[in-house]
mmCIF file of C-alpha atoms in Angstrom:
data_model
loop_
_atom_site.group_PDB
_atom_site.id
_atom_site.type_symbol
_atom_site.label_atom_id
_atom_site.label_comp_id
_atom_site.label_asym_id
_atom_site.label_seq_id
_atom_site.Cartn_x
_atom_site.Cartn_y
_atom_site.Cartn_z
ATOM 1 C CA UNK A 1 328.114 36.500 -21.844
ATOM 2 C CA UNK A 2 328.823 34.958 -25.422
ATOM 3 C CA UNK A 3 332.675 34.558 -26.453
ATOM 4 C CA UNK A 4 331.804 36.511 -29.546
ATOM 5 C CA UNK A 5 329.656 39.819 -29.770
ATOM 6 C CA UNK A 6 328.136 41.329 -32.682
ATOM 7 C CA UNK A 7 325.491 44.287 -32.867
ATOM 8 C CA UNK A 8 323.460 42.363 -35.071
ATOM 9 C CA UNK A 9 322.314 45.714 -36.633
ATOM 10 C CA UNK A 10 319.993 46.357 -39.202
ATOM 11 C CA UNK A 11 322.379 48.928 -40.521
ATOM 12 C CA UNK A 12 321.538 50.838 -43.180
ATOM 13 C CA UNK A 13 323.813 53.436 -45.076
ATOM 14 C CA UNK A 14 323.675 55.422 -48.565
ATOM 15 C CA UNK A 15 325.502 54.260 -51.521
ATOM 16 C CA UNK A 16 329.388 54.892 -51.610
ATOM 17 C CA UNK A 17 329.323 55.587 -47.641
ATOM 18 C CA UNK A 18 332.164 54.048 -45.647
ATOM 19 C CA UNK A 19 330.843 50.945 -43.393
ATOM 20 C CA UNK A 20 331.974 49.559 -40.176
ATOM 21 C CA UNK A 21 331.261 46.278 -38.528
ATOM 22 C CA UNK A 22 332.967 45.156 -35.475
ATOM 23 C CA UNK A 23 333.028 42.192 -33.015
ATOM 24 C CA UNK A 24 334.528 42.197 -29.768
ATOM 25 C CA UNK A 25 335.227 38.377 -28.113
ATOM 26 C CA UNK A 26 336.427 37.336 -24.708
ATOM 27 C CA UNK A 27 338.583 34.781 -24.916
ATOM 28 C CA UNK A 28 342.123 35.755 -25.320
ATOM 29 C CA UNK A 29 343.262 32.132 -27.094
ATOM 30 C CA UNK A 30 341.655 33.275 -30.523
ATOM 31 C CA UNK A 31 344.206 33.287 -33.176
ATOM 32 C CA UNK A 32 342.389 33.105 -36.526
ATOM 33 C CA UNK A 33 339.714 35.891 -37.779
ATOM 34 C CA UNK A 34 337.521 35.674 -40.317
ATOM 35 C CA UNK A 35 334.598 37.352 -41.834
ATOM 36 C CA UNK A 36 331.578 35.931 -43.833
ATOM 37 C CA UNK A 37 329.238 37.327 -46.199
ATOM 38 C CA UNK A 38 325.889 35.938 -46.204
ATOM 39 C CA UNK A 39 323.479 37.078 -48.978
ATOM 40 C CA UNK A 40 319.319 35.974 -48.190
ATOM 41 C CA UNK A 41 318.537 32.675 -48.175
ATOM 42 C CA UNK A 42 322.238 31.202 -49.217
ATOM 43 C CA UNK A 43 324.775 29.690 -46.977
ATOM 44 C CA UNK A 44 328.038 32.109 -46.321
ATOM 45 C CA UNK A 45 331.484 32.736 -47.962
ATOM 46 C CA UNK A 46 334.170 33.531 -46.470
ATOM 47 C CA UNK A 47 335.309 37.195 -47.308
ATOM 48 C CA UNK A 48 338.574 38.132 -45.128
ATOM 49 C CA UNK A 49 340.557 35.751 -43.196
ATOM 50 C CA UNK A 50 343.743 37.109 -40.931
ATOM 51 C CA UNK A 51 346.256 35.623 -38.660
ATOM 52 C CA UNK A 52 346.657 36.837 -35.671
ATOM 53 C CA UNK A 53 346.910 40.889 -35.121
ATOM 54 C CA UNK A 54 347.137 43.579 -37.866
ATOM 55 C CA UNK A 55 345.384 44.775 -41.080
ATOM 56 C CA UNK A 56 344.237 43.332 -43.742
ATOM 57 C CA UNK A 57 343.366 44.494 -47.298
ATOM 58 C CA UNK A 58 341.518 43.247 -50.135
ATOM 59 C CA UNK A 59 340.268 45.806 -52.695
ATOM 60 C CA UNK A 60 337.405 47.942 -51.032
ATOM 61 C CA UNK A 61 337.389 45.546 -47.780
ATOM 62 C CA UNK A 62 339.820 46.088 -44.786
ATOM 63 C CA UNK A 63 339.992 43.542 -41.818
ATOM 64 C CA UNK A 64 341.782 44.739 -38.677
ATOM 65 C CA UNK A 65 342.078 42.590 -35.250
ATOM 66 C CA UNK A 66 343.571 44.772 -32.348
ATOM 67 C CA UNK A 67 343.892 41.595 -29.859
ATOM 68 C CA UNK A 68 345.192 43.884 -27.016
ATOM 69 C CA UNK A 69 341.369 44.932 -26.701
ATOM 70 C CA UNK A 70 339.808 41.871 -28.381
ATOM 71 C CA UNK A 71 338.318 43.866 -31.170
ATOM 72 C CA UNK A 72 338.194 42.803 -34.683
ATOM 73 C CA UNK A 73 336.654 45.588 -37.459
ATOM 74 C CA UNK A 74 335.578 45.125 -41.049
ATOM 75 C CA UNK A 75 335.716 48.428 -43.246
ATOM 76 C CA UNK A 76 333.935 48.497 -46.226
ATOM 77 C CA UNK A 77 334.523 51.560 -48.949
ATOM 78 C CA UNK A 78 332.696 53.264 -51.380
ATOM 79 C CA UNK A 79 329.931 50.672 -50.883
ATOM 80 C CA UNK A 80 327.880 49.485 -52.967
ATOM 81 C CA UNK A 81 323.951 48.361 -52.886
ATOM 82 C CA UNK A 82 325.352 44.702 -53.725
ATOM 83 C CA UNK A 83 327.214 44.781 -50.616
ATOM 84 C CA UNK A 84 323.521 44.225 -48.677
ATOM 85 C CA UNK A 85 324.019 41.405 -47.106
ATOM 86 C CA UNK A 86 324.531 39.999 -43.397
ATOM 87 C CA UNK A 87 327.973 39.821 -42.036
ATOM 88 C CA UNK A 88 329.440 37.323 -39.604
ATOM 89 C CA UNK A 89 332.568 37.099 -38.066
ATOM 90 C CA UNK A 90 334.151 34.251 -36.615
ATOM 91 C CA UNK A 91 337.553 33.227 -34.832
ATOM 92 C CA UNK A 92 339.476 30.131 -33.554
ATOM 93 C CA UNK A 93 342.680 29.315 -30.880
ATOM 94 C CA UNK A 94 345.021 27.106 -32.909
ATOM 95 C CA UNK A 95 342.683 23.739 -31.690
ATOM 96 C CA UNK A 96 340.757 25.219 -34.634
ATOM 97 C CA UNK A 97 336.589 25.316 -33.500
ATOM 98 C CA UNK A 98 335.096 28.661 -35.295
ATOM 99 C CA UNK A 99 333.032 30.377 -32.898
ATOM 100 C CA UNK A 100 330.493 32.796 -34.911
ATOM 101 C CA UNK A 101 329.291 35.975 -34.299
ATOM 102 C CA UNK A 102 325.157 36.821 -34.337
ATOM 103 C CA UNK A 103 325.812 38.444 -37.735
ATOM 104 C CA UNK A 104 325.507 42.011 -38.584
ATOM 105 C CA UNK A 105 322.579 42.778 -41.626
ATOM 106 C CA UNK A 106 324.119 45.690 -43.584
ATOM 107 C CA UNK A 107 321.648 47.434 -46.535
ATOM 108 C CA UNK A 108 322.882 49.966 -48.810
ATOM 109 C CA UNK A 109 320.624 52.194 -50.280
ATOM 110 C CA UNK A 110 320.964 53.211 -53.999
ATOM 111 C CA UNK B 1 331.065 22.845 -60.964
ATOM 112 C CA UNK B 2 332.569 21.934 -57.307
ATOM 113 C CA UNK B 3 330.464 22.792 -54.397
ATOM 114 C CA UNK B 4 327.782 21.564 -51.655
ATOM 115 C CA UNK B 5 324.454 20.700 -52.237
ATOM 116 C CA UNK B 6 322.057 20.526 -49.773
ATOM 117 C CA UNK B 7 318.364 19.162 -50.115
ATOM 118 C CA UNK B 8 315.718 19.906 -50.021
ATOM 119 C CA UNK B 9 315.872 23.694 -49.714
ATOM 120 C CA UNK B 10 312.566 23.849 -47.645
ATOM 121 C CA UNK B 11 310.622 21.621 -45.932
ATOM 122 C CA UNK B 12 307.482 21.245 -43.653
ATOM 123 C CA UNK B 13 307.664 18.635 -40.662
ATOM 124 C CA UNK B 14 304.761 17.554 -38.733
ATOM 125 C CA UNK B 15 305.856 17.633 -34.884
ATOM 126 C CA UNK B 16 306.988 13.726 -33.775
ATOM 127 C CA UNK B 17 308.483 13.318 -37.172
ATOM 128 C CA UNK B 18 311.981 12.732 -37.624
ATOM 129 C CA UNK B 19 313.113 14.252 -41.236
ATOM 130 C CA UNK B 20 316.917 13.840 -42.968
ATOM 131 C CA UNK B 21 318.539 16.805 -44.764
ATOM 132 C CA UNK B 22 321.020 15.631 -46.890
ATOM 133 C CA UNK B 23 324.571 17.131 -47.960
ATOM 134 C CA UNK B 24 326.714 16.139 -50.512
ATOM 135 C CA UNK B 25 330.022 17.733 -51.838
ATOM 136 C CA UNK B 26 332.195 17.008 -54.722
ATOM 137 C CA UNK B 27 335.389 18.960 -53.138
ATOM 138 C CA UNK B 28 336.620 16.238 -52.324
ATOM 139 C CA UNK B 29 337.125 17.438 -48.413
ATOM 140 C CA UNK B 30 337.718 15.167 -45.757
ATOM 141 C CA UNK B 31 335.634 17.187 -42.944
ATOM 142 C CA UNK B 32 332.100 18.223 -42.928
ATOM 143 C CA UNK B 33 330.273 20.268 -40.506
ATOM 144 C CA UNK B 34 326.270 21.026 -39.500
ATOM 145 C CA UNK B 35 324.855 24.274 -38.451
ATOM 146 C CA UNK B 36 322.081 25.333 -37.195
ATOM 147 C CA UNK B 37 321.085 29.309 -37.902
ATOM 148 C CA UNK B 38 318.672 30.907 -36.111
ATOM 149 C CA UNK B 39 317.979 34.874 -35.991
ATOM 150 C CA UNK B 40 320.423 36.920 -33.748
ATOM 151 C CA UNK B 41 322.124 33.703 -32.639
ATOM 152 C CA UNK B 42 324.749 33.584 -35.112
ATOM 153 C CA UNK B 43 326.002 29.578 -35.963
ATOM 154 C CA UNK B 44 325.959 27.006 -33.913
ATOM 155 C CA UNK B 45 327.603 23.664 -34.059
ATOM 156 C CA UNK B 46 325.097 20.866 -34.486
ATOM 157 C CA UNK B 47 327.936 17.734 -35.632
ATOM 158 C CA UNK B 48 331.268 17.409 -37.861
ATOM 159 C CA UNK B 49 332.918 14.740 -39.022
ATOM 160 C CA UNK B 50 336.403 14.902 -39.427
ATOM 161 C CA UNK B 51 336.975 11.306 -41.761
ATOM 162 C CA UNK B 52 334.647 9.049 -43.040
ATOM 163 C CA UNK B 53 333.029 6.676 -40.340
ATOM 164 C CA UNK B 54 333.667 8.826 -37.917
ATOM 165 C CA UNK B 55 331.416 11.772 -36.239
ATOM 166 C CA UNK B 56 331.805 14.011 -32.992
ATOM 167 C CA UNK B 57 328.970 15.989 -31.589
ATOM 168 C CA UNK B 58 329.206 19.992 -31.714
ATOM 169 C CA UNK B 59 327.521 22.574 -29.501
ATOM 170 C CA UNK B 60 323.868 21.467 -29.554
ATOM 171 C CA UNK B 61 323.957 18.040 -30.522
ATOM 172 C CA UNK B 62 320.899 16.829 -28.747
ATOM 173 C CA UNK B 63 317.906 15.792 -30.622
ATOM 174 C CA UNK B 64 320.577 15.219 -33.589
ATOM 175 C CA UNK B 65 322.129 12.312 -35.488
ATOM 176 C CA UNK B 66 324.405 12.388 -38.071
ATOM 177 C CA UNK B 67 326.259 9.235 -40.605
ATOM 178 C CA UNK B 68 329.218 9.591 -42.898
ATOM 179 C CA UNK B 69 329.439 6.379 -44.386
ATOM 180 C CA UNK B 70 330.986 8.083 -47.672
ATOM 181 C CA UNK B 71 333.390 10.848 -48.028
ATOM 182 C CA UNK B 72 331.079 13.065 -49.916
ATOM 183 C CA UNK B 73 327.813 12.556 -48.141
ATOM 184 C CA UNK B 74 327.189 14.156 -44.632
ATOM 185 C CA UNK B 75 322.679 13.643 -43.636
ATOM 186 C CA UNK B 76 321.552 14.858 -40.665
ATOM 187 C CA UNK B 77 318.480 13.584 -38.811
ATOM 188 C CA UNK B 78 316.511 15.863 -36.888
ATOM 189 C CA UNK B 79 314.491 13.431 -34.850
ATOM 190 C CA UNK B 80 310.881 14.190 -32.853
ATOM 191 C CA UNK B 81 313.548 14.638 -29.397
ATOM 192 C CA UNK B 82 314.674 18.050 -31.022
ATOM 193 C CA UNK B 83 312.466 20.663 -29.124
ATOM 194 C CA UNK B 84 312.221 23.417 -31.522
ATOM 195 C CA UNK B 85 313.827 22.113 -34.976
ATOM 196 C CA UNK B 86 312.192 25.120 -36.796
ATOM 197 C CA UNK B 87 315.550 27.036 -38.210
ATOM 198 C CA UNK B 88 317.550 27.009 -41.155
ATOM 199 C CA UNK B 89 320.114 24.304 -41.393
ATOM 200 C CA UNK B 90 323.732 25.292 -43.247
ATOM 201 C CA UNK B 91 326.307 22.143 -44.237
ATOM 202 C CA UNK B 92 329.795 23.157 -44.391
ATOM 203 C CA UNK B 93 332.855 21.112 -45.521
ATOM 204 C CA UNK B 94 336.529 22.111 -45.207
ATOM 205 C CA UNK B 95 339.745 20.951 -46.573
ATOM 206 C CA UNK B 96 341.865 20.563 -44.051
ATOM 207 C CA UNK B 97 340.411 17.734 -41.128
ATOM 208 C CA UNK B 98 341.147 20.418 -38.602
ATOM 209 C CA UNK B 99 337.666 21.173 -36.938
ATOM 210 C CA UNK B 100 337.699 24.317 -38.687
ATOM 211 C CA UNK B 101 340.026 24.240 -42.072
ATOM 212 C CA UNK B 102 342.238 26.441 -39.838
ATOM 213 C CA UNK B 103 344.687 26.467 -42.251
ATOM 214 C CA UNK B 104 343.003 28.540 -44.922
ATOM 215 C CA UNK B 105 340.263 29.679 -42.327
ATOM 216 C CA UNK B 106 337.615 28.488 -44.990
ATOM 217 C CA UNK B 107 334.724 26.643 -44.488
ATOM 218 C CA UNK B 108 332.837 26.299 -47.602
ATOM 219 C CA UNK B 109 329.015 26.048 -47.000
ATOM 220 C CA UNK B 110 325.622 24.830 -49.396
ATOM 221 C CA UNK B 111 322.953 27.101 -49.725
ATOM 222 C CA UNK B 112 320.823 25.739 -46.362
ATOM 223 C CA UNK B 113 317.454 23.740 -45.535
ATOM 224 C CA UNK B 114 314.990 25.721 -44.103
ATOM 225 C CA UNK B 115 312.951 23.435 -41.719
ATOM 226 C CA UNK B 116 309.469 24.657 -40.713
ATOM 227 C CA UNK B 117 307.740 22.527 -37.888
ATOM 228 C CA UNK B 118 303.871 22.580 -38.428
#
């Protein structure tokens, strides 16, 4: 089983739908959750980064990290076609190695 | 601008070649990382280097070598003992030495080297 698990998708929604990605992980030491966006053929950037458990906000992108079930979510509203991309999550225990999800591809359809 | 370049952006390796990918970054970050990408196996940790002249090996560091003989320049050789090199390569640095720029939980990455073995 891989510390880090990620439906790896494709997903594909209409334009302005609300979008879900999750990861669930095993190991109970990770502290630090992060997403990446990864547009075709480019390296990633990081998109969300949160600390521990709670909720994050950042215009139309929500993080949340529930740690009692080792679930992290990324929400995406009203989304739009440039939001096609593939998303990875990753995590780290405070000895700080990032351990990546498979990476969700997400397309959103004008 | 700042950033990470990586070169070249593709290239074509006859098998029992070894070929060097090179990384450079004018962020002036002390760490630097290598990943290898492959399809519906996420990132995996190749080598990172955590201070110049100094190197540990990651994940799947076989078939691998890395230098760091200056701050801004990370190569990576993918010798002929690599079983299936084909994949897309990603260099990464962060600011912080912490293995993973814990501190602001950002890695910032090039744009990759896709390696294609004939």
């Amino acid at each position: 089983q891989k510390e880090v698990e990620q439906d790896p998708g494709p997903l594909s929604v209409p334009e302005g739908a609300i979008v879900s990605l999750n990861c669930t992980y095993s190991n109970s030491v990770f502290q630090y959750f992060m997403w990446y966006r990864q547009y075709s053929r480019k390296g990633p950037e990081l998109l969300m980064y949160t600390y521990s458990s709670g909720n994050k906000e950042d215009g139309r992108f929500t993080a949340q990290v529930d740690k009692s079930s080792k679930y992290i979510s990324l929400f995406i509203r009203d989304s739009q076609p440039s939001d096609s991309a593939t998303y990875l999550c990753a995590m780290s225990a405070t000895t700080g190695k990032l351990i990546f999800g498979q990476g969700t591809t997400l397309q959103v359809k004008p | 601008d700042g950033g990470i370049t990586q070169s070249p952006k593709y290239l074509f390796r006859k098998e029992g070649q070894n070929v060097t990918l090179s990384c450079e970054q004018n962020l002036n970050h002390d760490a630097m990382y290598w990943y290898r990408q492959d399809p519906g196996q996420g990132l995996r940790l190749i080598y990172y280097s955590q201070i110049v002249n100094d190197f540990q090996k990651g994940d799947i560091a076989e078939g691998y070598s890395v230098s760091r003989e200056k701050k801004e320049s990370f190569p990576l050789t993918v010798t002929s003992a690599q079983k299936n090199p084909t994949a897309f390569y990603l260099c990464a640095s962060s600011i912080s030495p912490g293995l993973a720029g814990v501190d602001t939980g950002e890695l910032f990455f090039g744009e990759g080297s896709r390696l294609t073995v004939l």
